[in-house]
Amino acid sequence: MPRRGSLLPELTIAVAHYQYQDLTRDCIASINTQEIPCTYEKLLVDNGSDIPIDAPPSWRLFRSGSNIGNIGSQNLCFEQAQGEWVLFVANDVRLYDLECIRELWRFKEWWQKGLSIGQIQPMVQTATCQVDQLGMEWRWPGYGISRKRNTSIPAIQIVPSTCFLMKKDTWSRMEGFDEQLQSSHEDVDMGLRLLKKGYTNLLCSEAEVVHLGNATLQHTLSNHRQVFHQARLKVIRKHYRWADYWTRYLAIQLLDHLPRP
């Protein structure tokens, strides 16, 4: 149920919107069908759209004065959130599984048992109901690889930024997502930083979401491949130094230019 009086909600469900209103409305419609087992608020962040979107009933709207980018809009969702926990949902994600939020919320009990949780990710499926992401792995020399197979161990290395649950004060301690990465690899960077600080990222495979696949990014970022490559190198430079960085850099330059089979 929504927050009462001056009491802050336990959970903020946050959606970042930019330009494509049908995408966002469909995302919101799927969230509105969810059974939510805690006090909550629903937050819609308009990232400086040319045609501002209106907030649907029961949703709080915050409008950015300008487009601050994909990563900036994620940070803005956390900045504006009033809940102790934040469920970030990209607007090209659909929560068709009616128990999705309930299952994710159940997983936070690991925190109460003494585990320092960084992020919790649902199982991400494609529009054709194929497994898309069960977390990501950061492989040498610097490739984020989507994990396709489930295991009995819920700990994962990297949580993709499509949909995840995270404690707001954990986000604050990490000083948010790195906006210098522009529109890519912020999830890899956050995952690596969380692991270095002793947090554990978890996969909740009982919760399922559908990801339409960068539906907004494909329309709004014409130089996506260049930004992707530059962000990857920035992450490597940020987390690895000297010989390790240059070894990885040279290996990536070679591998990226090999002919594809």
Tab-separated table of C-alpha atoms in Angstrom:
chain	number	residue	atom	x	y	z
A	1	MET	CA	0.000	0.000	0.000
A	2	PRO	CA	1.128	3.597	-0.469
A	3	ARG	CA	2.816	5.541	2.309
A	4	ARG	CA	0.631	6.976	5.057
A	5	GLY	CA	0.942	10.450	6.473
A	6	SER	CA	4.549	11.485	7.003
A	7	LEU	CA	5.901	7.922	7.219
A	8	LEU	CA	8.376	7.089	4.506
A	9	PRO	CA	7.696	4.002	2.391
A	10	GLU	CA	9.797	0.864	2.600
A	11	LEU	CA	10.065	0.666	-1.188
A	12	THR	CA	10.240	3.077	-4.112
A	13	ILE	CA	9.437	1.633	-7.533
A	14	ALA	CA	11.157	3.974	-9.973
A	15	VAL	CA	10.855	4.229	-13.755
A	16	ALA	CA	12.983	6.567	-15.875
A	17	HIS	CA	11.254	7.966	-18.962
A	18	TYR	CA	12.622	9.656	-22.062
A	19	GLN	CA	10.656	10.570	-25.205
A	20	TYR	CA	8.870	7.276	-26.014
A	21	GLN	CA	5.629	7.468	-24.068
A	22	ASP	CA	4.121	4.179	-25.275
A	23	LEU	CA	7.143	2.281	-23.942
A	24	THR	CA	6.823	3.928	-20.544
A	25	ARG	CA	3.054	3.572	-20.316
A	26	ASP	CA	3.271	-0.159	-21.041
A	27	CYS	CA	5.985	-0.503	-18.397
A	28	ILE	CA	3.846	1.353	-15.841
A	29	ALA	CA	0.791	-0.751	-16.714
A	30	SER	CA	2.745	-3.938	-15.980
A	31	ILE	CA	3.935	-2.543	-12.623
A	32	ASN	CA	0.383	-1.560	-11.673
A	33	THR	CA	-0.666	-5.224	-11.812
A	34	GLN	CA	1.883	-6.248	-9.175
A	35	GLU	CA	1.129	-7.456	-5.667
A	36	ILE	CA	3.385	-5.339	-3.447
A	37	PRO	CA	3.991	-6.764	0.053
A	38	CYS	CA	5.182	-3.576	1.766
A	39	THR	CA	4.579	0.147	1.986
A	40	TYR	CA	5.644	1.768	-1.255
A	41	GLU	CA	5.593	4.706	-3.599
A	42	LYS	CA	5.693	4.735	-7.386
A	43	LEU	CA	8.039	7.289	-8.921
A	44	LEU	CA	8.223	8.360	-12.553
A	45	VAL	CA	11.268	10.421	-13.578
A	46	ASP	CA	10.957	12.309	-16.878
A	47	ASN	CA	14.487	12.828	-18.177
A	48	GLY	CA	13.896	16.114	-20.011
A	49	SER	CA	11.594	14.773	-22.732
A	50	ASP	CA	10.570	17.156	-25.527
A	51	ILE	CA	6.934	16.262	-24.867
A	52	PRO	CA	6.643	15.796	-21.083
A	53	ILE	CA	4.738	12.743	-19.916
A	54	ASP	CA	1.890	13.053	-17.427
A	55	ALA	CA	1.942	11.035	-14.227
A	56	PRO	CA	-0.694	8.284	-14.079
A	57	PRO	CA	-2.839	7.942	-10.939
A	58	SER	CA	-0.893	6.870	-7.817
A	59	TRP	CA	2.451	7.814	-9.387
A	60	ARG	CA	4.655	10.711	-8.266
A	61	LEU	CA	6.276	12.589	-11.130
A	62	PHE	CA	9.631	14.351	-11.157
A	63	ARG	CA	10.761	16.215	-14.264
A	64	SER	CA	14.404	16.897	-15.018
A	65	GLY	CA	15.036	20.293	-16.573
A	66	SER	CA	17.144	18.677	-19.299
A	67	ASN	CA	18.218	15.306	-20.635
A	68	ILE	CA	20.992	14.167	-18.278
A	69	GLY	CA	21.578	10.850	-20.009
A	70	ASN	CA	20.699	7.257	-19.267
A	71	ILE	CA	23.018	6.921	-16.266
A	72	GLY	CA	22.065	10.342	-14.939
A	73	SER	CA	18.390	9.382	-14.998
A	74	GLN	CA	19.159	6.239	-12.961
A	75	ASN	CA	20.904	8.379	-10.351
A	76	LEU	CA	18.019	10.821	-10.393
A	77	CYS	CA	15.593	7.981	-9.603
A	78	PHE	CA	17.607	7.166	-6.479
A	79	GLU	CA	18.029	10.817	-5.509
A	80	GLN	CA	14.280	11.391	-5.650
A	81	ALA	CA	13.278	8.091	-4.063
A	82	GLN	CA	11.821	8.258	-0.556
A	83	GLY	CA	11.897	4.515	0.104
A	84	GLU	CA	14.524	2.602	2.064
A	85	TRP	CA	14.863	0.275	-0.918
A	86	VAL	CA	14.597	1.229	-4.599
A	87	LEU	CA	13.388	-1.031	-7.380
A	88	PHE	CA	14.678	0.504	-10.599
A	89	VAL	CA	12.808	-0.558	-13.737
A	90	ALA	CA	13.956	0.531	-17.202
A	91	ASN	CA	11.018	1.612	-19.341
A	92	ASP	CA	11.633	-1.189	-21.856
A	93	VAL	CA	11.108	-3.783	-19.097
A	94	ARG	CA	7.775	-5.475	-18.419
A	95	LEU	CA	6.733	-7.090	-15.139
A	96	TYR	CA	4.264	-9.637	-16.476
A	97	ASP	CA	4.979	-12.041	-13.600
A	98	LEU	CA	2.438	-10.938	-10.975
A	99	GLU	CA	4.652	-12.197	-8.139
A	100	CYS	CA	7.816	-10.467	-9.368
A	101	ILE	CA	8.059	-7.712	-6.760
A	102	ARG	CA	6.913	-10.032	-3.980
A	103	GLU	CA	9.701	-12.490	-4.815
A	104	LEU	CA	12.342	-9.756	-5.037
A	105	TRP	CA	11.197	-8.322	-1.720
A	106	ARG	CA	11.416	-11.742	-0.097
A	107	PHE	CA	15.067	-11.967	-1.161
A	108	LYS	CA	15.992	-8.899	0.874
A	109	GLU	CA	15.575	-11.110	3.963
A	110	TRP	CA	19.166	-12.136	3.283
A	111	TRP	CA	20.103	-8.643	4.471
A	112	GLN	CA	18.281	-9.253	7.753
A	113	LYS	CA	20.306	-12.468	8.156
A	114	GLY	CA	23.534	-10.487	8.086
A	115	LEU	CA	24.493	-10.563	4.408
A	116	SER	CA	25.572	-7.216	2.963
A	117	ILE	CA	23.501	-7.140	-0.217
A	118	GLY	CA	24.567	-4.878	-3.045
A	119	GLN	CA	21.876	-5.454	-5.684
A	120	ILE	CA	19.182	-8.052	-6.327
A	121	GLN	CA	18.305	-8.937	-9.920
A	122	PRO	CA	15.298	-10.831	-11.310
A	123	MET	CA	15.591	-13.329	-14.141
A	124	VAL	CA	15.521	-11.299	-17.365
A	125	GLN	CA	13.791	-12.837	-20.379
A	126	THR	CA	13.438	-11.737	-23.989
A	127	ALA	CA	10.114	-10.852	-25.592
A	128	THR	CA	9.999	-14.461	-26.891
A	129	CYS	CA	10.384	-15.819	-23.331
A	130	GLN	CA	13.973	-16.968	-23.798
A	131	VAL	CA	16.449	-16.465	-20.963
A	132	ASP	CA	18.313	-13.211	-21.601
A	133	GLN	CA	20.253	-12.512	-18.414
A	134	LEU	CA	20.874	-14.377	-15.177
A	135	GLY	CA	23.409	-11.821	-14.080
A	136	MET	CA	26.625	-10.928	-15.876
A	137	GLU	CA	30.223	-12.047	-15.601
A	138	TRP	CA	33.211	-9.770	-16.143
A	139	ARG	CA	35.688	-11.801	-18.159
A	140	TRP	CA	39.269	-11.109	-19.126
A	141	PRO	CA	40.359	-8.816	-20.681
A	142	GLY	CA	37.190	-6.765	-20.152
A	143	TYR	CA	33.941	-8.206	-21.480
A	144	GLY	CA	30.612	-8.222	-19.691
A	145	ILE	CA	29.029	-11.559	-20.633
A	146	SER	CA	25.377	-12.289	-19.890
A	147	ARG	CA	24.965	-15.473	-17.893
A	148	LYS	CA	22.346	-17.778	-19.435
A	149	ARG	CA	22.412	-20.755	-17.072
A	150	ASN	CA	21.028	-20.834	-13.556
A	151	THR	CA	22.845	-22.346	-10.595
A	152	SER	CA	21.871	-23.230	-7.048
A	153	ILE	CA	24.115	-20.411	-5.799
A	154	PRO	CA	22.315	-17.048	-6.083
A	155	ALA	CA	25.468	-14.905	-5.825
A	156	ILE	CA	26.382	-13.223	-9.121
A	157	GLN	CA	29.137	-10.842	-10.153
A	158	ILE	CA	27.365	-8.077	-12.092
A	159	VAL	CA	23.715	-6.988	-12.033
A	160	PRO	CA	22.528	-5.494	-15.358
A	161	SER	CA	20.856	-2.107	-15.006
A	162	THR	CA	17.623	-3.199	-16.705
A	163	CYS	CA	15.855	-4.013	-13.441
A	164	PHE	CA	17.230	-4.377	-9.918
A	165	LEU	CA	16.490	-3.848	-6.236
A	166	MET	CA	19.003	-1.880	-4.167
A	167	LYS	CA	19.096	-0.230	-0.774
A	168	LYS	CA	19.157	3.530	-1.162
A	169	ASP	CA	21.864	4.062	1.440
A	170	THR	CA	24.039	1.464	-0.337
A	171	TRP	CA	23.686	3.499	-3.526
A	172	SER	CA	24.631	6.612	-1.522
A	173	ARG	CA	27.713	4.923	-0.043
A	174	MET	CA	28.825	3.988	-3.543
A	175	GLU	CA	28.237	7.624	-4.618
A	176	GLY	CA	25.809	6.491	-7.298
A	177	PHE	CA	26.453	5.320	-10.830
A	178	ASP	CA	29.408	6.826	-12.664
A	179	GLU	CA	27.951	9.340	-15.137
A	180	GLN	CA	31.294	9.746	-16.894
A	181	LEU	CA	30.552	6.411	-18.558
A	182	GLN	CA	27.735	8.189	-20.487
A	183	SER	CA	25.318	5.392	-21.423
A	184	SER	CA	27.124	2.090	-21.004
A	185	HIS	CA	28.952	-0.163	-18.512
A	186	GLU	CA	27.641	1.680	-15.465
A	187	ASP	CA	26.282	-1.661	-14.225
A	188	VAL	CA	29.670	-3.376	-14.664
A	189	ASP	CA	31.395	-0.549	-12.826
A	190	MET	CA	28.861	-0.610	-9.987
A	191	GLY	CA	29.101	-4.393	-9.666
A	192	LEU	CA	32.886	-4.329	-9.440
A	193	ARG	CA	32.808	-1.512	-6.890
A	194	LEU	CA	30.255	-3.337	-4.734
A	195	LEU	CA	32.323	-6.523	-4.737
A	196	LYS	CA	35.441	-4.596	-3.711
A	197	LYS	CA	33.514	-3.132	-0.763
A	198	GLY	CA	32.419	-6.576	0.415
A	199	TYR	CA	28.832	-6.562	-0.868
A	200	THR	CA	27.157	-9.579	-2.475
A	201	ASN	CA	24.987	-9.280	-5.577
A	202	LEU	CA	22.131	-11.763	-5.825
A	203	LEU	CA	19.976	-13.340	-8.518
A	204	CYS	CA	16.339	-13.992	-7.646
A	205	SER	CA	15.408	-16.437	-10.410
A	206	GLU	CA	11.897	-16.831	-8.961
A	207	ALA	CA	11.131	-13.276	-10.133
A	208	GLU	CA	10.856	-12.855	-13.894
A	209	VAL	CA	10.794	-9.750	-16.082
A	210	VAL	CA	10.727	-9.264	-19.847
A	211	HIS	CA	13.277	-6.957	-21.465
A	212	LEU	CA	12.517	-5.601	-24.930
A	213	GLY	CA	16.208	-4.990	-25.558
A	214	ASN	CA	17.552	-1.396	-25.461
A	215	ALA	CA	14.376	-0.154	-27.088
A	216	THR	CA	15.018	3.441	-25.997
A	217	LEU	CA	18.779	3.461	-26.459
A	218	GLN	CA	18.577	2.297	-30.066
A	219	HIS	CA	16.491	5.355	-30.929
A	220	THR	CA	18.292	7.981	-28.871
A	221	LEU	CA	22.006	7.137	-29.186
A	222	SER	CA	23.220	6.930	-32.778
A	223	ASN	CA	26.866	6.329	-31.807
A	224	HIS	CA	26.071	3.553	-29.338
A	225	ARG	CA	28.934	1.274	-30.430
A	226	GLN	CA	31.530	4.012	-29.973
A	227	VAL	CA	30.151	4.984	-26.556
A	228	PHE	CA	30.043	1.298	-25.577
A	229	HIS	CA	33.702	0.779	-26.476
A	230	GLN	CA	34.894	3.969	-24.770
A	231	ALA	CA	32.948	3.162	-21.590
A	232	ARG	CA	34.470	-0.324	-21.430
A	233	LEU	CA	37.979	1.144	-21.615
A	234	LYS	CA	37.103	3.681	-18.907
A	235	VAL	CA	35.959	0.868	-16.610
A	236	ILE	CA	39.198	-1.028	-17.206
A	237	ARG	CA	41.278	2.084	-16.517
A	238	LYS	CA	39.246	2.747	-13.378
A	239	HIS	CA	39.619	-0.729	-11.884
A	240	TYR	CA	43.010	-1.867	-13.174
A	241	ARG	CA	46.327	-0.077	-13.158
A	242	TRP	CA	49.614	-0.014	-15.043
A	243	ALA	CA	50.630	-3.275	-16.705
A	244	ASP	CA	47.273	-4.963	-16.111
A	245	TYR	CA	45.430	-2.064	-17.751
A	246	TRP	CA	47.679	-1.943	-20.825
A	247	THR	CA	47.604	-5.723	-21.230
A	248	ARG	CA	43.827	-5.656	-21.197
A	249	TYR	CA	43.701	-2.602	-23.456
A	250	LEU	CA	45.904	-4.155	-26.123
A	251	ALA	CA	44.042	-7.468	-25.935
A	252	ILE	CA	40.689	-5.724	-26.438
A	253	GLN	CA	41.996	-3.720	-29.385
A	254	LEU	CA	43.155	-6.953	-31.000
A	255	LEU	CA	40.041	-8.991	-30.232
A	256	ASP	CA	37.641	-6.238	-31.304
A	257	HIS	CA	39.272	-6.045	-34.725
A	258	LEU	CA	39.408	-9.758	-35.434
A	259	PRO	CA	37.016	-10.815	-38.237
A	260	ARG	CA	33.745	-12.237	-36.978
A	261	PRO	CA	32.933	-15.860	-37.935
